[in-house]
């Protein structure tokens, strides 16, 4: 239906587009519940779900202030119910493992390992999802767009958690919307001063760059 949809912006096309987005988003959330992360995030992206809603499911990345910034987060009624019921990714993983939880130590270790792998898979799937969402908005990069800021800040923190310095430098050396306050704090705490200087340079904050080099 989407591939054959008219490019005209009439009422019928807008209604069909809205129905398709609802279907994609709801399907994605149902797959998320089943911990099928790659396919889930692919559908959420096709359904144009606000990336802030997805990021808000990840502890360590979520910031409630992002959900209150303009533009407002808009969700379908049926989707809101699903999002609230799912909770965080950690909740989703824990709920999916309940049936596997046993009393013996050996099986507990197996459950613990499965939890670690699922959480890692979720993080990797989020990385791919954010790259796709960033590509959708490449024409807005460097223009202080709210959603671009959320995406770039989250990507930087993911790269830092993965110790992926090359991806950090690549992100910061091109036009980006990383939150200066949030990212400067994270980079300073991790003692990634070279990366911090690159970020300041990308923001034309040359005094900050020279100050870091001096120190």
mmCIF file of C-alpha atoms in Angstrom:
data_model
loop_
_atom_site.group_PDB
_atom_site.id
_atom_site.type_symbol
_atom_site.label_atom_id
_atom_site.label_comp_id
_atom_site.label_asym_id
_atom_site.label_seq_id
_atom_site.Cartn_x
_atom_site.Cartn_y
_atom_site.Cartn_z
ATOM 1 C CA UNK A 1 0.000 0.000 0.000
ATOM 2 C CA UNK A 2 2.795 2.424 0.862
ATOM 3 C CA UNK A 3 4.735 1.696 -2.314
ATOM 4 C CA UNK A 4 1.699 2.410 -4.513
ATOM 5 C CA UNK A 5 0.522 5.429 -2.535
ATOM 6 C CA UNK A 6 -0.004 8.652 -4.445
ATOM 7 C CA UNK A 7 2.409 11.488 -3.785
ATOM 8 C CA UNK A 8 -0.522 13.904 -3.558
ATOM 9 C CA UNK A 9 -1.244 15.282 -0.105
ATOM 10 C CA UNK A 10 -5.002 14.921 -0.160
ATOM 11 C CA UNK A 11 -7.217 13.806 2.718
ATOM 12 C CA UNK A 12 -7.405 10.201 1.497
ATOM 13 C CA UNK A 13 -3.612 9.851 1.196
ATOM 14 C CA UNK A 14 -3.053 11.407 4.629
ATOM 15 C CA UNK A 15 -5.599 9.053 6.192
ATOM 16 C CA UNK A 16 -4.004 6.007 4.564
ATOM 17 C CA UNK A 17 -0.535 7.157 5.628
ATOM 18 C CA UNK A 18 -1.773 7.582 9.205
ATOM 19 C CA UNK A 19 -3.364 4.106 9.217
ATOM 20 C CA UNK A 20 -0.152 2.546 7.908
ATOM 21 C CA UNK A 21 1.939 4.351 10.536
ATOM 22 C CA UNK A 22 -0.394 3.086 13.254
ATOM 23 C CA UNK A 23 -0.098 -0.480 11.958
ATOM 24 C CA UNK A 24 3.708 -0.305 11.730
ATOM 25 C CA UNK A 25 4.060 1.218 15.190
ATOM 26 C CA UNK A 26 1.733 -1.243 16.885
ATOM 27 C CA UNK A 27 3.383 -4.191 15.110
ATOM 28 C CA UNK A 28 6.812 -2.936 16.131
ATOM 29 C CA UNK A 29 5.811 -2.644 19.781
ATOM 30 C CA UNK A 30 4.312 -6.151 19.771
ATOM 31 C CA UNK A 31 7.588 -7.530 18.381
ATOM 32 C CA UNK A 32 9.478 -5.498 20.983
ATOM 33 C CA UNK A 33 7.504 -7.326 23.662
ATOM 34 C CA UNK A 34 8.794 -10.578 22.153
ATOM 35 C CA UNK A 35 12.394 -9.200 22.259
ATOM 36 C CA UNK A 36 12.700 -9.369 18.445
ATOM 37 C CA UNK A 37 14.581 -6.087 18.543
ATOM 38 C CA UNK A 38 15.913 -5.658 14.989
ATOM 39 C CA UNK A 39 12.550 -6.270 13.339
ATOM 40 C CA UNK A 40 10.746 -4.243 16.004
ATOM 41 C CA UNK A 41 12.860 -1.135 15.481
ATOM 42 C CA UNK A 42 12.632 -1.500 11.694
ATOM 43 C CA UNK A 43 8.840 -1.352 11.915
ATOM 44 C CA UNK A 44 8.879 1.546 14.379
ATOM 45 C CA UNK A 45 11.068 3.458 11.933
ATOM 46 C CA UNK A 46 8.743 2.675 9.020
ATOM 47 C CA UNK A 47 5.860 3.909 11.160
ATOM 48 C CA UNK A 48 7.668 7.198 11.839
ATOM 49 C CA UNK A 49 7.437 6.854 15.604
ATOM 50 C CA UNK A 50 9.057 9.746 17.441
ATOM 51 C CA UNK A 51 12.590 8.495 18.304
ATOM 52 C CA UNK A 52 12.284 10.142 21.730
ATOM 53 C CA UNK A 53 9.701 7.517 22.701
ATOM 54 C CA UNK A 54 12.066 4.682 21.740
ATOM 55 C CA UNK A 55 15.106 6.226 23.449
ATOM 56 C CA UNK A 56 13.031 6.787 26.592
ATOM 57 C CA UNK A 57 12.840 2.995 27.001
ATOM 58 C CA UNK A 58 16.600 2.739 27.547
ATOM 59 C CA UNK A 59 18.033 3.421 30.990
ATOM 60 C CA UNK A 60 21.125 5.574 30.828
ATOM 61 C CA UNK A 61 19.889 7.314 27.682
ATOM 62 C CA UNK A 62 16.384 8.405 28.658
ATOM 63 C CA UNK A 63 15.857 12.015 29.672
ATOM 64 C CA UNK A 64 12.328 13.014 30.629
ATOM 65 C CA UNK A 65 13.007 16.634 29.600
ATOM 66 C CA UNK A 66 13.292 15.524 25.970
ATOM 67 C CA UNK A 67 9.662 14.374 25.940
ATOM 68 C CA UNK A 68 8.551 17.864 26.990
ATOM 69 C CA UNK A 69 10.483 19.789 24.341
ATOM 70 C CA UNK A 70 8.973 21.141 21.145
ATOM 71 C CA UNK A 71 7.737 19.631 18.888
ATOM 72 C CA UNK A 72 5.268 17.773 21.099
ATOM 73 C CA UNK A 73 5.394 13.970 21.113
ATOM 74 C CA UNK A 74 2.309 12.684 19.296
ATOM 75 C CA UNK A 75 1.143 9.079 19.700
ATOM 76 C CA UNK A 76 -1.935 7.120 18.638
ATOM 77 C CA UNK A 77 -4.233 6.098 21.528
ATOM 78 C CA UNK A 78 -3.652 2.383 20.979
ATOM 79 C CA UNK A 79 0.091 2.955 20.784
ATOM 80 C CA UNK A 80 0.189 4.969 24.022
ATOM 81 C CA UNK A 81 -1.386 2.033 25.878
ATOM 82 C CA UNK A 82 1.211 -0.382 24.503
ATOM 83 C CA UNK A 83 4.148 1.910 25.282
ATOM 84 C CA UNK A 84 3.002 2.408 28.869
ATOM 85 C CA UNK A 85 2.435 -1.327 29.305
ATOM 86 C CA UNK A 86 5.888 -2.273 27.993
ATOM 87 C CA UNK A 87 7.904 0.065 30.211
ATOM 88 C CA UNK A 88 11.688 0.042 29.783
ATOM 89 C CA UNK A 89 13.761 -2.392 27.730
ATOM 90 C CA UNK A 90 14.973 -3.869 30.998
ATOM 91 C CA UNK A 91 11.341 -4.526 31.997
ATOM 92 C CA UNK A 92 10.653 -6.134 28.624
ATOM 93 C CA UNK A 93 13.676 -8.447 28.909
ATOM 94 C CA UNK A 94 12.917 -9.383 32.520
ATOM 95 C CA UNK A 95 9.293 -10.199 31.694
ATOM 96 C CA UNK A 96 10.320 -12.360 28.740
ATOM 97 C CA UNK A 97 12.731 -14.337 30.951
ATOM 98 C CA UNK A 98 10.273 -15.045 33.755
ATOM 99 C CA UNK A 99 9.168 -18.333 32.220
ATOM 100 C CA UNK A 100 12.797 -19.424 31.975
ATOM 101 C CA UNK A 101 13.661 -18.561 35.570
ATOM 102 C CA UNK A 102 14.298 -21.648 37.694
ATOM 103 C CA UNK A 103 15.508 -22.304 41.206
ATOM 104 C CA UNK A 104 18.810 -24.023 40.480
ATOM 105 C CA UNK A 105 22.032 -21.978 40.401
ATOM 106 C CA UNK A 106 23.038 -23.363 37.024
ATOM 107 C CA UNK A 107 19.810 -22.269 35.360
ATOM 108 C CA UNK A 108 19.983 -18.926 37.147
ATOM 109 C CA UNK A 109 23.383 -18.363 35.575
ATOM 110 C CA UNK A 110 21.911 -19.259 32.192
ATOM 111 C CA UNK A 111 19.077 -16.780 32.713
ATOM 112 C CA UNK A 112 21.533 -14.095 33.731
ATOM 113 C CA UNK A 113 23.600 -14.659 30.589
ATOM 114 C CA UNK A 114 20.467 -14.589 28.417
ATOM 115 C CA UNK A 115 19.479 -11.292 30.023
ATOM 116 C CA UNK A 116 22.904 -9.817 29.270
ATOM 117 C CA UNK A 117 22.746 -10.956 25.628
ATOM 118 C CA UNK A 118 19.212 -9.630 25.112
ATOM 119 C CA UNK A 119 20.089 -6.240 26.590
ATOM 120 C CA UNK A 120 23.189 -6.080 24.384
ATOM 121 C CA UNK A 121 21.100 -7.037 21.317
ATOM 122 C CA UNK A 122 18.609 -4.301 22.170
ATOM 123 C CA UNK A 123 21.395 -1.731 22.396
ATOM 124 C CA UNK A 124 22.875 -2.797 19.045
ATOM 125 C CA UNK A 125 19.427 -2.680 17.412
ATOM 126 C CA UNK A 126 18.913 0.810 18.847
ATOM 127 C CA UNK A 127 22.230 1.878 17.315
ATOM 128 C CA UNK A 128 21.050 0.768 13.846
ATOM 129 C CA UNK A 129 17.649 2.365 14.379
ATOM 130 C CA UNK A 130 19.132 5.732 15.356
ATOM 131 C CA UNK A 131 21.449 5.711 12.329
ATOM 132 C CA UNK A 132 18.416 5.188 10.068
ATOM 133 C CA UNK A 133 16.464 7.940 11.829
ATOM 134 C CA UNK A 134 19.470 10.259 11.544
ATOM 135 C CA UNK A 135 19.728 9.602 7.803
ATOM 136 C CA UNK A 136 16.039 10.538 7.434
ATOM 137 C CA UNK A 137 16.827 13.940 8.935
ATOM 138 C CA UNK A 138 20.225 14.618 7.344
ATOM 139 C CA UNK A 139 18.915 17.853 5.801
ATOM 140 C CA UNK A 140 18.206 19.185 9.320
ATOM 141 C CA UNK A 141 21.585 18.369 10.860
ATOM 142 C CA UNK A 142 23.439 21.292 12.354
ATOM 143 C CA UNK A 143 20.253 23.371 12.618
ATOM 144 C CA UNK A 144 19.528 22.766 16.302
ATOM 145 C CA UNK A 145 16.614 20.435 15.561
ATOM 146 C CA UNK A 146 15.276 18.865 18.778
ATOM 147 C CA UNK A 147 14.965 15.312 17.493
ATOM 148 C CA UNK A 148 18.367 15.479 15.781
ATOM 149 C CA UNK A 149 19.817 16.602 19.121
ATOM 150 C CA UNK A 150 18.269 13.624 20.913
ATOM 151 C CA UNK A 151 19.495 11.187 18.247
ATOM 152 C CA UNK A 152 23.072 12.506 18.101
ATOM 153 C CA UNK A 153 23.431 12.756 21.886
ATOM 154 C CA UNK A 154 22.177 9.183 22.292
ATOM 155 C CA UNK A 155 24.412 7.868 19.507
ATOM 156 C CA UNK A 156 27.462 9.479 21.111
ATOM 157 C CA UNK A 157 26.674 7.845 24.464
ATOM 158 C CA UNK A 158 26.153 4.467 22.783
ATOM 159 C CA UNK A 159 29.535 4.753 21.027
ATOM 160 C CA UNK A 160 31.127 5.674 24.343
ATOM 161 C CA UNK A 161 29.611 2.628 26.076
ATOM 162 C CA UNK A 162 30.962 0.469 23.228
ATOM 163 C CA UNK A 163 34.396 2.161 23.439
ATOM 164 C CA UNK A 164 34.066 2.854 19.705
ATOM 165 C CA UNK A 165 36.405 5.846 19.348
ATOM 166 C CA UNK A 166 36.362 5.868 15.534
ATOM 167 C CA UNK A 167 32.557 6.253 15.482
ATOM 168 C CA UNK A 168 32.784 8.982 18.139
ATOM 169 C CA UNK A 169 35.257 10.979 16.034
ATOM 170 C CA UNK A 170 33.282 10.400 12.839
ATOM 171 C CA UNK A 171 30.091 11.686 14.470
ATOM 172 C CA UNK A 172 31.746 14.762 15.968
ATOM 173 C CA UNK A 173 33.809 15.715 12.923
ATOM 174 C CA UNK A 174 30.743 16.206 10.738
ATOM 175 C CA UNK A 175 27.753 18.540 11.258
ATOM 176 C CA UNK A 176 26.004 17.269 14.376
ATOM 177 C CA UNK A 177 23.429 18.280 16.937
ATOM 178 C CA UNK A 178 24.992 16.726 20.028
ATOM 179 C CA UNK A 179 23.789 18.500 23.160
ATOM 180 C CA UNK A 180 26.799 20.543 24.263
ATOM 181 C CA UNK A 181 25.932 20.335 27.950
ATOM 182 C CA UNK A 182 25.092 16.606 28.072
ATOM 183 C CA UNK A 183 27.898 15.450 25.792
ATOM 184 C CA UNK A 184 30.588 17.671 27.321
ATOM 185 C CA UNK A 185 29.748 16.231 30.733
ATOM 186 C CA UNK A 186 29.842 12.631 29.469
ATOM 187 C CA UNK A 187 33.098 13.106 27.543
ATOM 188 C CA UNK A 188 34.793 14.892 30.459
ATOM 189 C CA UNK A 189 33.810 12.162 32.913
ATOM 190 C CA UNK A 190 35.253 9.556 30.540
ATOM 191 C CA UNK A 191 38.416 11.672 30.067
ATOM 192 C CA UNK A 192 37.883 11.748 26.305
ATOM 193 C CA UNK A 193 39.392 15.204 25.982
ATOM 194 C CA UNK A 194 40.390 14.899 22.325
ATOM 195 C CA UNK A 195 36.817 13.989 21.389
ATOM 196 C CA UNK A 196 35.582 16.869 23.547
ATOM 197 C CA UNK A 197 37.829 19.303 21.679
ATOM 198 C CA UNK A 198 36.484 18.000 18.354
ATOM 199 C CA UNK A 199 32.922 18.575 19.553
ATOM 200 C CA UNK A 200 33.709 22.135 20.624
ATOM 201 C CA UNK A 201 35.389 22.764 17.279
ATOM 202 C CA UNK A 202 32.279 21.508 15.433
ATOM 203 C CA UNK A 203 30.287 24.073 17.438
ATOM 204 C CA UNK A 204 32.805 26.861 16.641
ATOM 205 C CA UNK A 205 33.646 27.192 20.347
ATOM 206 C CA UNK A 206 37.341 27.794 19.685
ATOM 207 C CA UNK A 207 38.203 29.233 23.095
ATOM 208 C CA UNK A 208 37.010 25.978 24.678
ATOM 209 C CA UNK A 209 39.133 23.998 22.205
ATOM 210 C CA UNK A 210 42.273 25.988 23.056
ATOM 211 C CA UNK A 211 41.539 25.698 26.754
ATOM 212 C CA UNK A 212 41.377 21.885 26.498
ATOM 213 C CA UNK A 213 44.598 21.745 24.464
ATOM 214 C CA UNK A 214 46.348 23.960 27.021
ATOM 215 C CA UNK A 215 45.276 21.761 29.912
#
